[in-house]
Coordinates of C-alpha atoms and ligand atoms in Angstrom, one line a residue:
X1 CA -21.2 -0.9 -8.0
X2 CA -21.3 2.6 -6.8
X3 CA -18.1 4.0 -5.4
X4 CA -18.4 6.6 -2.6
X5 CA -18.0 10.1 -3.9
X6 CA -15.4 10.9 -1.3
X7 CA -13.2 7.8 -1.1
X8 CA -9.5 8.2 -0.8
X9 CA -6.7 6.8 -3.0
X10 CA -7.9 3.2 -2.4
X11 CA -11.6 2.2 -2.0
X12 CA -12.2 -1.2 -0.6
X13 CA -15.9 -0.9 0.4
X14 CA -16.8 -3.5 -2.2
X15 CA -13.5 -5.4 -2.5
X16 CA -14.0 -9.2 -1.8
X17 CA -10.4 -9.7 -0.8
X18 CA -10.3 -6.9 1.7
X19 CA -10.3 -7.7 5.4
X20 CA -10.5 -4.0 6.1
X21 CA -12.6 -1.3 4.6
X22 CA -11.2 2.1 3.8
X23 CA -13.0 5.2 5.1
X24 CA -14.1 8.4 3.5
X25 CA -11.1 10.6 2.7
X26 CA -12.5 13.2 5.1
X27 CA -12.9 10.7 8.0
X28 CA -9.6 11.6 9.6
X29 CA -8.7 15.2 10.4
X30 CA -5.3 15.8 12.0
X31 CA -5.6 18.2 14.9
X32 CA -2.3 19.7 15.9
X33 CA 0.9 17.7 16.1
X34 CA 3.4 16.7 13.6
X35 CA 1.1 15.6 10.8
X36 CA -1.2 18.6 11.0
X37 CA 1.9 20.8 10.6
X38 CA 3.4 18.8 7.7
X39 CA 0.0 18.8 5.9
X40 CA -0.3 22.5 6.3
X41 CA 3.1 23.1 4.9
X42 CA 2.3 20.7 2.1
X43 CA -0.8 22.7 1.2
X44 CA 0.5 26.2 1.8
X45 CA 4.0 25.9 0.5
X46 CA 4.7 22.7 -1.4
X47 CA 1.7 22.7 -3.7
X48 CA 2.1 26.3 -4.9
X49 CA 5.9 25.6 -5.2
X50 CA 5.1 22.5 -7.3
X51 CA 2.9 24.4 -9.6
X52 CA 5.6 27.0 -10.2
X53 CA 8.1 24.2 -10.9
X54 CA 5.8 22.5 -13.4
X55 CA 5.8 25.8 -15.2
X56 CA 9.6 26.5 -15.1
X57 CA 10.6 22.9 -15.8
X58 CA 8.5 22.8 -19.0
X59 CA 5.8 20.3 -18.0
X60 CA 3.0 22.7 -18.8
X61 CA 4.7 24.0 -21.9
X62 CA 5.0 20.5 -23.2
X63 CA 1.2 20.1 -22.9
X64 CA 0.7 23.5 -24.5
X65 CA 2.8 22.5 -27.5
X66 CA 1.0 19.2 -27.7
X67 CA -2.3 21.2 -27.7
X68 CA -1.1 23.4 -30.5
X69 CA -1.2 26.5 -28.3
X70 CA 2.5 27.1 -28.3
X71 CA 5.5 26.2 -30.5
X72 CA 8.8 24.9 -29.4
X73 CA 10.6 21.8 -28.5
X74 CA 9.7 19.2 -25.8
X75 CA 11.6 19.8 -22.6
X76 CA 12.7 17.2 -20.0
X77 CA 12.2 13.5 -19.8
X78 CA 9.6 11.3 -21.4
X79 CA 7.4 11.1 -18.2
X80 CA 7.0 14.9 -17.7
X81 CA 3.2 14.6 -17.9
X82 CA 3.1 12.3 -14.8
X83 CA 4.3 15.1 -12.6
X84 CA 1.4 17.2 -13.6
X85 CA -1.0 14.4 -12.9
X86 CA 0.5 13.7 -9.5
X87 CA 0.2 17.4 -8.6
X88 CA -3.4 17.3 -9.7
X89 CA -4.0 14.2 -7.5
X90 CA -2.4 16.0 -4.5
X91 CA -4.6 19.0 -5.2
X92 CA -7.7 16.8 -5.3
X93 CA -6.9 15.3 -1.9
X94 CA -6.3 18.8 -0.5
X95 CA -9.6 20.1 -2.0
X96 CA -11.4 17.1 -0.4
X97 CA -9.7 17.9 2.9
X98 CA -10.4 21.6 3.0
X99 CA -12.2 23.2 0.0
X100 CA -10.1 25.8 -1.7
X101 CA -11.2 28.1 -4.6
X102 CA -7.5 28.7 -5.4
X103 CA -6.7 25.0 -5.8
X104 CA -10.0 24.5 -7.7
X105 CA -9.1 27.2 -10.2
X106 CA -5.5 26.0 -10.6
X107 CA -6.7 22.4 -11.1
X108 CA -9.3 23.4 -13.6
X109 CA -6.8 25.4 -15.6
X110 CA -4.6 22.3 -15.8
X111 CA -7.5 20.0 -16.6
X112 CA -8.5 22.2 -19.5
X113 CA -4.9 22.1 -20.7
X114 CA -4.7 18.3 -20.4
X115 CA -8.0 18.1 -22.4
X116 CA -6.6 20.3 -25.1
X117 CA -3.5 18.1 -25.4
X118 CA -5.5 14.9 -25.9
X119 CA -5.7 13.5 -29.4
X120 CA -9.0 13.0 -31.3
X121 CA -8.6 9.2 -30.7
X122 CA -8.1 9.7 -27.0
X123 CA -4.3 9.3 -27.0
X124 CA -2.6 11.6 -24.5
X125 CA 1.1 12.0 -24.0
X126 CA 3.0 15.2 -24.7
X127 CA 6.3 13.5 -25.3
X128 CA 5.1 11.2 -28.1
X129 CA 2.9 13.9 -29.5
X130 CA 5.6 16.6 -29.6
X131 CA 9.0 14.9 -29.7
X132 CA 8.3 11.6 -31.4
X133 CA 5.0 11.8 -33.4
X134 CA 4.1 8.6 -35.1
X135 CA 6.1 6.5 -32.7
X136 CA 3.6 5.9 -29.9
X137 CA 3.8 2.5 -28.2
X138 CA 7.2 1.7 -29.9
X139 CA 9.4 1.7 -26.8
X140 CA 7.4 0.3 -23.9
X141 CA 10.5 -0.5 -21.9
X142 CA 11.5 3.2 -21.6
X143 CA 8.7 5.2 -23.1
X144 CA 6.5 5.5 -19.9
X145 CA 3.3 5.9 -21.9
X146 CA 1.3 3.5 -19.8
X147 CA 3.0 4.9 -16.6
X148 CA 1.8 8.4 -17.5
X149 CA -1.6 7.0 -18.3
X150 CA -1.7 5.4 -14.8
X151 CA -1.0 8.7 -13.1
X152 CA -3.6 10.4 -15.2
X153 CA -6.2 7.8 -14.1
X154 CA -5.3 8.1 -10.4
X155 CA -5.5 11.9 -10.6
X156 CA -8.8 11.7 -12.4
X157 CA -10.3 9.2 -9.9
X158 CA -9.1 11.4 -7.0
X159 CA -10.5 14.6 -8.6
X160 CA -13.9 13.1 -9.2
X161 CA -14.0 11.7 -5.7
X162 CA -13.0 15.0 -4.2
X163 CA -15.2 17.3 -6.3
X164 CA -17.8 15.3 -8.2
X165 CA -16.3 16.9 -11.3
X166 CA -16.1 14.3 -14.1
X167 CA -14.0 16.2 -16.6
X168 CA -10.6 14.7 -15.8
X169 CA -12.2 11.3 -15.5
X170 CA -13.7 11.6 -18.9
X171 CA -10.3 12.5 -20.4
X172 CA -8.8 9.5 -18.6
X173 CA -11.5 7.1 -19.8
X174 CA -11.1 8.2 -23.4
X175 CA -7.4 7.5 -23.1
X176 CA -8.1 4.1 -21.4
X177 CA -10.4 3.3 -24.3
X178 CA -7.5 4.0 -26.6
X179 CA -5.3 1.7 -24.5
X180 CA -8.0 -1.1 -24.6
X181 CA -8.0 -0.9 -28.4
X182 CA -4.3 -1.6 -28.5
X183 CA -3.6 -4.0 -25.6
X184 CA -5.3 -7.0 -24.1
X185 CA -6.2 -10.6 -24.9
X186 CA -6.3 -11.1 -28.7
X187 CA -4.6 -7.8 -29.1
X188 CA -1.1 -6.7 -28.4
X189 CA 0.8 -8.4 -25.5
X190 CA 3.5 -6.4 -23.8
X191 CA 5.5 -5.8 -20.7
X192 CA 5.7 -2.2 -19.7
X193 CA 9.0 -0.8 -18.4
X194 CA 7.4 0.9 -15.4
X195 CA 4.5 -0.6 -13.5
X196 CA 1.8 1.9 -12.5
X197 CA -1.0 1.3 -14.9
X198 CA -2.1 -1.8 -13.0
X199 CA -3.0 -0.2 -9.7
X200 CA -4.6 2.7 -11.6
X201 CA -6.8 0.4 -13.7
X202 CA -7.9 -1.4 -10.6
X203 CA -8.9 1.9 -9.0
X204 CA -10.7 2.9 -12.2
X205 CA -12.6 -0.4 -11.9
X206 CA -13.5 0.5 -8.3
X207 CA -14.7 3.9 -9.4
X208 CA -16.6 3.0 -12.5
X209 CA -17.6 -0.7 -11.9
X210 CA -16.4 -1.5 -15.4
X211 CA -15.0 -5.0 -15.2
X212 CA -12.8 -4.6 -18.4
X213 CA -10.5 -2.3 -16.5
X214 CA -9.8 -4.9 -13.9
X215 CA -9.3 -7.5 -16.6
X216 CA -6.8 -5.3 -18.4
X217 CA -4.9 -4.8 -15.1
X218 CA -4.8 -8.6 -14.7
X219 CA -3.7 -8.9 -18.3
X220 CA -0.7 -6.5 -17.8
X221 CA 0.3 -8.3 -14.6
X222 CA 0.1 -11.7 -16.4
X223 CA 2.4 -10.5 -19.1
X224 CA 5.3 -10.2 -16.7
X225 CA 8.1 -12.7 -16.5
X226 CA 8.7 -13.5 -20.1
X227 CA 12.0 -11.8 -20.5
X228 CA 10.7 -9.5 -23.2
X229 CA 12.4 -6.3 -22.0
X230 CA 15.7 -5.4 -20.5
X231 CA 18.0 -7.0 -23.0
X232 CA 20.6 -4.4 -23.6
X233 CA 23.9 -4.0 -21.8
X234 CA 22.8 -2.1 -18.8
X235 CA 19.4 -3.5 -18.3
X236 CA 18.2 -7.0 -17.6
X237 CA 14.7 -8.5 -17.4
X238 CA 15.2 -8.5 -13.6
X239 CA 15.7 -4.8 -13.6
X240 CA 12.2 -4.5 -15.2
X241 CA 10.5 -7.2 -13.1
X242 CA 10.3 -9.3 -16.3
X243 CA 12.4 -12.2 -15.2
X244 CA 9.8 -14.3 -13.4
X245 CA 6.0 -14.4 -13.6
X246 CA 4.3 -12.3 -10.9
X247 CA 2.9 -15.4 -9.1
X248 CA 6.3 -17.2 -9.0
X249 CA 8.3 -14.3 -7.6
X250 CA 10.0 -15.0 -4.3
X251 CA 11.9 -11.7 -3.9
X252 CA 11.8 -8.1 -4.8
X253 CA 14.4 -7.3 -7.4
X254 CA 15.4 -4.7 -9.9
X255 CA 14.4 -1.0 -10.0
X256 CA 12.9 -0.5 -6.6
X257 CA 10.1 1.9 -7.4
X258 CA 9.0 -0.2 -10.4
X259 CA 9.2 -3.4 -8.3
X260 CA 7.0 -2.0 -5.6
X261 CA 4.5 -0.3 -7.9
X262 CA 4.1 -3.7 -9.5
X263 CA 3.5 -5.5 -6.2
X264 CA 1.1 -2.7 -5.3
X265 CA -0.8 -3.4 -8.5
X266 CA -0.8 -7.1 -7.8
X267 CA -2.1 -6.5 -4.3
X268 CA -4.9 -4.4 -5.7
X269 CA -5.7 -7.3 -8.0
X270 CA -5.8 -9.6 -5.0
X271 CA -8.2 -7.3 -3.2
X272 CA -10.6 -7.5 -6.1
X273 CA -10.3 -11.2 -6.8
X274 CA -9.3 -12.9 -3.6
X275 CA -6.9 -15.1 -5.5
X276 CA -4.9 -16.9 -2.9
X277 CA -1.7 -17.7 -4.9
X278 CA -1.3 -14.0 -5.5
X279 CA -1.5 -13.1 -1.8
X280 CA 1.0 -15.9 -1.1
X281 CA 3.6 -14.7 -3.5
X282 CA 3.1 -11.1 -2.3
X283 CA 3.5 -12.1 1.3
X284 CA 6.7 -14.0 0.4
X285 CA 8.2 -11.0 -1.4
X286 CA 7.2 -8.6 1.4
X287 CA 8.8 -10.8 4.0
X288 CA 12.0 -11.1 1.8
X289 CA 12.2 -7.4 1.6
X290 CA 11.9 -6.7 5.3
X291 CA 14.2 -9.5 6.2
X292 CA 17.1 -8.7 3.8
X293 CA 16.6 -5.6 1.7
X294 CA 15.2 -2.8 3.9
X295 CA 17.0 0.1 5.5
X296 CA 16.3 0.8 9.1
X297 CA 14.5 4.0 7.8
X298 CA 12.2 1.9 5.7
X299 CA 14.0 3.1 2.6
X300 CA 14.4 0.7 -0.3
X301 CA 16.7 0.4 -3.2
X302 CA 20.3 0.0 -2.2
X303 CA 22.0 0.7 -5.5
X304 CA 22.5 3.8 -7.5
X305 CA 23.0 1.5 -10.5
X306 CA 19.6 1.1 -12.1
X307 CA 18.0 2.5 -8.9
X308 CA 17.7 -1.0 -7.8
X309 CA 17.4 -3.4 -4.9
X310 CA 20.8 -5.0 -4.2
X311 CA 21.6 -8.5 -3.0
X312 CA 20.3 -9.6 0.4
X313 CA 22.0 -7.6 3.2
X314 CA 23.6 -5.2 0.6
X315 CA 22.6 -2.0 2.4
X316 CA 25.4 0.5 2.2
X317 CA 24.8 3.6 4.3
X318 CA 26.6 6.3 2.4
X319 CA 25.8 5.0 -1.0
X320 CA 22.2 4.1 -0.2
X321 CA 19.8 5.1 -3.0
X322 CA 16.6 4.9 -1.0
X323 CA 14.7 7.0 -3.5
X324 CA 11.9 8.9 -1.8
X325 CA 9.4 7.4 -4.3
X326 CA 10.7 3.9 -3.2
X327 CA 9.5 4.7 0.3
X328 CA 6.1 5.9 -1.0
X329 CA 5.8 2.8 -3.2
X330 CA 6.5 0.6 -0.1
X331 CA 3.8 2.4 1.8
X332 CA 1.3 1.9 -1.1
X333 CA 2.1 -1.8 -1.2
X334 CA 2.0 -2.3 2.6
X335 CA -1.3 -0.4 2.8
X336 CA -2.9 -2.9 0.4
X337 CA -1.4 -5.8 2.3
X338 CA -2.8 -4.4 5.5
X339 CA -6.2 -4.0 3.8
X340 CA -6.0 -7.6 2.6
X341 CA -4.9 -9.2 5.8
X342 CA -5.5 -6.9 8.7
X343 CA -2.1 -7.7 10.0
X344 CA -0.3 -4.9 12.0
X345 CA 3.2 -5.7 10.6
X346 CA 2.1 -3.8 7.4
X347 CA 1.0 -0.8 9.4
X348 CA 4.3 -1.0 11.3
X349 CA 6.3 -0.7 8.1
X350 CA 4.0 2.1 6.8
X351 CA 4.8 4.0 10.0
X352 CA 8.5 3.4 9.9
X353 CA 8.7 4.4 6.2
X354 CA 6.5 7.4 6.6
X355 CA 8.4 9.0 9.5
X356 CA 11.8 8.3 8.2
X357 CA 12.3 7.3 4.5
X358 CA 9.6 9.6 3.1
X359 CA 9.6 12.5 5.5
X360 CA 13.3 12.9 5.1
X361 CA 12.6 13.4 1.4
X362 CA 11.1 16.9 1.9
X363 CA 12.5 19.9 3.8
X364 CA 10.6 21.4 6.7
X365 CA 9.8 24.3 4.4
X366 CA 8.1 22.0 1.9
X367 CA 10.0 23.5 -1.0
X368 CA 13.2 21.3 -1.1
X369 CA 13.4 17.7 -2.0
X370 CA 15.8 14.7 -1.8
X371 CA 15.6 12.2 -4.5
X372 CA 18.3 10.0 -2.9
X373 CA 18.2 9.4 0.9
X374 CA 21.6 8.2 2.2
X375 CA 22.0 7.1 5.8
X376 CA 25.4 8.7 6.0
X377 CA 26.9 11.7 4.3
X378 CA 30.3 13.3 4.6
X379 CA 28.7 16.7 4.0
X380 CA 30.4 17.2 0.6
X381 CA 28.5 18.2 -2.5
X382 CA 27.2 15.3 -4.6
X383 CA 28.1 15.7 -8.2
X384 CA 25.7 13.2 -9.5
X385 CA 23.0 15.8 -8.6
X386 CA 20.6 13.4 -7.0
X387 CA 22.3 12.7 -3.7
X388 CA 24.4 14.8 -1.4
X389 CA 23.5 16.6 1.8
X390 CA 21.3 19.3 0.3
X391 CA 17.8 19.0 -0.9
X392 CA 16.9 20.7 -4.2
X393 CA 14.0 22.8 -5.2
X394 CA 13.1 20.3 -8.0
X395 CA 14.9 17.6 -10.0
X396 CA 15.4 16.9 -13.7
X397 CA 13.6 13.7 -12.9
X398 CA 11.0 15.1 -10.6
X399 CA 9.0 12.1 -9.7
X400 CA 9.6 12.4 -5.9
X401 CA 8.3 15.9 -5.1
X402 CA 4.7 15.5 -6.4
X403 CA 4.7 12.0 -5.0
X404 CA 5.4 13.3 -1.5
X405 CA 2.7 16.0 -2.1
X406 CA 0.0 13.5 -2.9
X407 CA 0.9 11.2 0.0
X408 CA 0.9 14.0 2.6
X409 CA -2.4 15.4 1.2
X410 CA -4.0 12.0 1.6
X411 CA -2.3 10.9 4.8
X412 CA -5.6 10.7 6.8
X413 CA -6.5 7.8 4.5
X414 CA -3.9 5.6 6.2
X415 CA -4.8 6.2 9.8
X416 CA -8.0 4.1 10.3
X417 CA -10.3 1.7 8.6
X418 CA -13.8 0.6 9.6
X419 CA -17.2 -0.9 8.9
X420 CA -20.2 -2.0 10.9
X421 CA -18.2 -4.4 13.0
X422 CA -15.8 -1.8 14.3
X423 CA -13.1 0.7 13.9
X424 CA -9.4 -0.1 13.4
X425 CA -6.7 2.5 14.3
X426 CA -3.5 1.9 12.4
X427 CA -1.6 5.1 13.0
X428 CA -1.6 7.3 16.0
X429 CA -1.7 11.1 15.8
X430 CA -3.6 14.0 17.3
X431 CA -6.7 13.7 15.2
X432 CA -10.5 13.5 14.9
X433 CA -11.9 10.3 13.4
X434 CA -15.4 10.1 12.0
X435 CA -16.5 6.7 10.7
X436 CA -20.1 5.5 10.1
X437 CA -21.9 5.6 13.4
X438 CA -18.7 6.5 15.4
X439 CA -16.8 9.6 16.1
X440 CA -13.7 9.8 18.3
X441 CA -11.0 12.2 19.3
X442 CA -7.5 11.0 19.5
X443 CA -5.2 13.1 21.8
X444 CA -1.5 12.3 21.8
X445 CA 1.9 13.8 21.5
X446 CA 2.9 10.9 19.2
X447 CA 5.5 10.3 17.8
X448 CA 7.2 12.0 20.8
X449 CA 5.2 10.2 23.4
X450 CA 3.4 6.8 23.3
X451 CA 0.4 7.8 25.4
X452 CA -2.8 8.0 23.3
X453 CA -6.2 9.1 24.7
X454 CA -9.3 8.2 22.7
X455 CA -12.6 9.8 23.6
X456 CA -15.8 8.6 22.0
X457 CA -17.9 11.5 20.9
X458 CA -20.5 9.5 19.0
X459 CA -21.3 5.8 18.9
X460 CA -23.9 3.5 17.8
X461 CA -25.9 1.6 20.5
X462 CA -25.0 -1.9 19.4
X463 CA -21.6 -3.4 20.5
X464 CA -18.6 -2.9 18.2
X465 CA -14.9 -3.5 18.4
X466 CA -12.3 -0.9 18.7
X467 CA -9.0 -2.3 17.4
X468 CA -5.7 -0.5 18.3
X469 CA -2.4 -1.4 16.7
X470 CA 0.4 -2.3 19.1
X471 CA 3.5 -1.3 17.1
X472 CA 6.1 -4.0 16.6
X473 CA 8.7 -1.8 18.3
X474 CA 6.7 -1.6 21.5
X475 CA 6.8 -3.9 24.5
X476 CA 4.7 -3.5 27.6
X477 CA 1.7 -1.9 25.9
X478 CA -1.3 -1.4 28.2
X479 CA -4.8 0.0 27.8
X480 CA -7.4 1.4 30.2
X481 CA -11.1 1.9 29.5
X482 CA -12.7 4.6 31.6
X483 CA -9.8 4.4 34.0
X484 CA -9.9 0.7 34.5
X485 CA -7.0 -1.5 33.3
X486 CA -8.2 -4.1 30.9
X487 CA -6.6 -7.5 30.5
X488 CA -6.7 -7.3 26.7
X489 CA -3.5 -8.2 25.0
X490 CA -2.7 -7.9 21.3
X491 CA -4.0 -10.6 19.1
X492 CA -1.6 -12.5 16.7
X493 CA -2.5 -9.9 14.1
X494 CA -1.0 -7.2 16.3
X495 CA -4.1 -5.3 17.5
X496 CA -5.6 -4.8 20.9
X497 CA -9.3 -5.6 20.4
X498 CA -11.8 -3.9 22.7
X499 CA -15.4 -5.1 22.1
X500 CA -18.2 -3.7 24.0
X501 CA -21.4 -1.6 23.9
X502 CA -19.7 1.8 23.9
X503 CA -21.3 5.0 25.1
X504 CA -20.6 8.6 24.4
X505 CA -17.8 9.9 26.6
X506 CA -16.1 6.6 27.0
X507 CA -12.3 7.1 27.3
X508 CA -9.7 4.7 26.2
X509 CA -6.1 5.3 27.3
X510 CA -3.5 3.4 25.4
X511 CA 0.1 3.5 26.7
X512 CA 2.8 2.5 24.3
X513 CA 6.1 2.7 26.2
X514 CA 8.6 4.5 24.0
X515 CA 12.0 4.6 25.6
X516 CA 14.9 5.9 23.4
X517 CA 17.0 2.9 22.6
X518 CA 20.1 1.8 20.7
X519 CA 19.6 -0.9 18.0
X520 CA 22.0 -3.1 16.2
X521 CA 21.9 -4.4 12.6
X522 CA 22.2 -7.9 11.3
X523 CA 25.9 -8.8 11.3
X524 CA 25.8 -9.6 7.6
X525 CA 25.2 -6.0 6.6
X526 CA 28.8 -4.7 6.0
X527 CA 28.2 -1.0 6.4
X528 CA 26.7 -1.2 9.9
X529 CA 29.2 -3.6 11.6
X530 CA 30.3 -2.3 15.0
X531 CA 27.6 0.4 14.9
X532 CA 24.4 1.2 16.6
X533 CA 21.5 3.4 15.6
X534 CA 19.2 5.3 18.0
X535 CA 15.4 5.0 17.8
X536 CA 12.5 6.6 19.7
X537 CA 9.3 4.7 18.9
X538 CA 8.9 4.8 15.2
X539 CA 11.6 7.4 14.7
X540 CA 15.1 6.7 13.6
X541 CA 17.7 9.2 14.7
X542 CA 20.9 10.6 13.3
X543 CA 23.8 12.8 14.4
X544 CA 24.5 15.8 12.3
X545 CA 27.3 18.3 11.9
X546 CA 25.2 21.3 12.9
X547 CA 24.9 19.9 16.4
X548 CA 28.6 19.1 16.7
X549 CA 30.6 22.2 15.8
X550 CA 34.3 21.8 15.7
X551 CA 34.1 18.0 15.6
X552 CA 34.3 15.7 12.7
X553 CA 31.2 13.5 12.7
X554 CA 33.4 10.6 11.5
X555 CA 35.5 10.8 14.7
X556 CA 32.5 10.3 17.0
X557 CA 31.8 7.1 18.8
X558 CA 28.9 6.2 21.1
X559 CA 28.9 4.6 24.5
X560 CA 26.0 2.3 23.8
X561 CA 25.8 1.1 27.4
X562 CA 25.2 4.6 28.8
X563 CA 21.6 5.8 29.3
X564 CA 20.1 8.0 26.6
X565 CA 18.6 11.3 27.6
X566 CA 15.6 12.7 25.7
X567 CA 14.5 16.3 25.8
X568 CA 11.6 18.0 23.9
X569 CA 12.9 21.1 22.1
X570 CA 10.0 23.1 20.7
X571 CA 12.2 25.6 18.9
X572 CA 14.5 23.0 17.2
X573 CA 13.6 21.9 13.7
X574 CA 9.9 22.7 14.0
X575 CA 9.8 20.9 17.4
X576 CA 11.6 17.7 18.0
X577 CA 12.7 15.4 20.8
X578 CA 16.5 15.6 20.9
X579 CA 18.3 12.5 22.3
X580 CA 21.6 12.9 24.0
X581 CA 24.1 10.1 24.3
X582 CA 27.5 9.7 26.0
X583 CA 30.3 9.2 23.6
X584 CA 33.8 10.0 22.6
X585 CA 35.7 12.0 20.0
X586 CA 38.6 9.8 18.9
X587 CA 41.9 11.2 17.7
X588 CA 42.5 10.1 14.1
X589 CA 45.4 12.5 13.5
X590 CA 47.9 9.6 13.1
X591 CA 46.1 8.6 9.9
X592 CA 46.8 11.9 8.2
X593 CA 48.0 11.3 4.6
X594 CA 47.5 7.5 5.1
X595 CA 44.7 5.3 4.1
X596 CA 46.1 2.0 5.3
X597 CA 48.9 1.0 7.7
X598 CA 50.1 -2.1 9.5
X599 CA 48.0 -3.0 12.4
X600 CA 49.5 -1.7 15.7
X601 CA 51.7 0.9 13.9
X602 CA 49.5 3.7 15.1
X603 CA 48.5 3.3 18.7
X604 CA 45.1 4.8 19.4
X605 CA 45.4 8.5 20.2
X606 CA 43.7 10.0 23.2
X607 CA 39.9 10.3 23.1
X608 CA 37.8 13.1 24.5
X609 CA 34.5 12.6 26.2
X610 CA 31.6 14.3 24.3
X611 CA 27.9 14.4 24.3
X612 CA 26.3 13.2 21.0
X613 CA 23.1 15.2 20.1
X614 CA 20.9 13.1 17.9
X615 CA 17.9 14.5 16.0
X616 CA 15.2 12.6 14.0
X617 CA 16.6 11.5 10.7
X618 CA 13.8 13.1 8.8
X619 CA 14.9 16.5 10.0
X620 CA 18.5 16.3 8.8
X621 CA 19.8 18.7 6.3
X622 CA 17.5 21.5 7.3
X623 CA 20.3 23.7 8.6
X624 CA 23.7 24.4 7.2
X625 CA 25.1 21.6 5.0
X626 CA 27.2 19.1 6.8
X627 CA 28.0 15.5 7.6
X628 CA 25.4 13.1 9.0
X629 CA 25.2 9.5 10.1
X630 CA 22.5 7.2 11.3
X631 CA 24.8 4.3 12.2
X632 CA 27.3 5.4 14.9
X633 CA 30.4 3.4 15.7
X634 CA 30.2 1.8 19.1
X635 CA 33.1 2.7 21.5
X636 CA 35.2 -0.1 22.9
X637 CA 35.0 0.4 26.7
Ligands
LIG701 ZN1 11.1 9.6 -7.3

């Protein structure tokens, strides 16, 4: 098997379980619009910022000490190396997108340092080399050695694909040889505390064609569910996805990021084996997540305690954990489910999660990051240092920032798939798409407007099918080909399929009606009772203090029956559509100094009509700190 030199994060060209084939990482180029802007900020601000933070937080010094180039103590948490690898992976995708001498030089300096920190036997982990020599592989529940190895592998594969340079891949393969010598059938069995190695080994198999890497990924997945880890007072096997075997799981549970990295790895294994029971259990778990454990933003992980999923319908707004990495993990999993099945519901969740849960994790400047993403904030400082209403330049546990960087750098990967039978468009954005034998321009103001115009710039002579996702939130989608309305309607998989002999200059106009609307939540969710949220297409909105001076956000109610007014504001928050709603400011002064009182003892005070100004949730906390809420109490008329 020869992998393409320029594949993206996932390469399914040869995958027997893949219904859809991923394209070259350079196939999709954003061309103006929201994603072009966010990608430019990621490249020009976030990546240089990340490199500075890796220096100041000690990640690079840890590697220097491990390499014997510096003396001192290890700084930070056990998984510090993984942030360096995620940065390198992001840089690789950026270099693939637009070559950069500066990024090449920075990357090569880091790769040289990583090489120097590697042991003679291939082992590579600055924490165990510097802080706990002689104790490698002794605490798999918490040590993150295989997790860091997984991120090294992903970075190495990405770097080779982007540049053709094998150096980082050689380092990763030496480490993987060292891992093979310790773990596997007939050798040591284990359950690792943090899934990640599985998806990385599958990608390494795709890149190298070496079957033993796929087998080791399967071995690690098969070890799950034996209750080996998570036995102390605050952990449990469920927290570590070690309660039930992978193929018997019916729900997502425990640490949200770990849970979804594991399902991602399992989905990767399915793509390479086509093993039906694996897809069945993954489908069950995915369905369980979206039906009972998902925030409207696409965020996952309801509990601060153990960063975990809660019970079904346990989705508090203000105490939401919703780690940015959880959203990214959800996207990685849904992407593989989409590749496996071709079903639009997975692309729908990718879209929702991307525009809301993940994009909220980074400031518009690209240099400030949320770890925790609540759906309501009272605007006060958060003393646990992970939540609150202000993003931070970096975190003591800094998994999220470089994770956002690598996702944004590789975002084009998630837009389209294709092979000789046709091209499938999963995400809409102003972009150029170049697939084998086909090139088209996508013009749209998405996500602010649902009209998408696709112009074929090149096409093969034989007939092929253009498949266009109809988002689950959309009703009344229509499509015209060269000005003529077609009768096509979405197939059960959620795509409009247009099959014909295309010619250069053909124009397809897709219209996805996108009215601003109020949505309600399942009545069993406690935190959203009596409230509505505002959505515009894939975007979830919120109201924020900065747009309501002199008013307490908690005193605002919405008249959900009144029409919503949308207005494009190019100078607000890098350009957003603001949605205005009719509402009321209620008088809560009778409650001063009281938390509880007999019903009827405080007649409702006068209420004042107000206009609520809602902004996209992703853009909150980019002005002065203040309160915010997604779910707005519904006024009793
Ligand atoms: Zn994180």
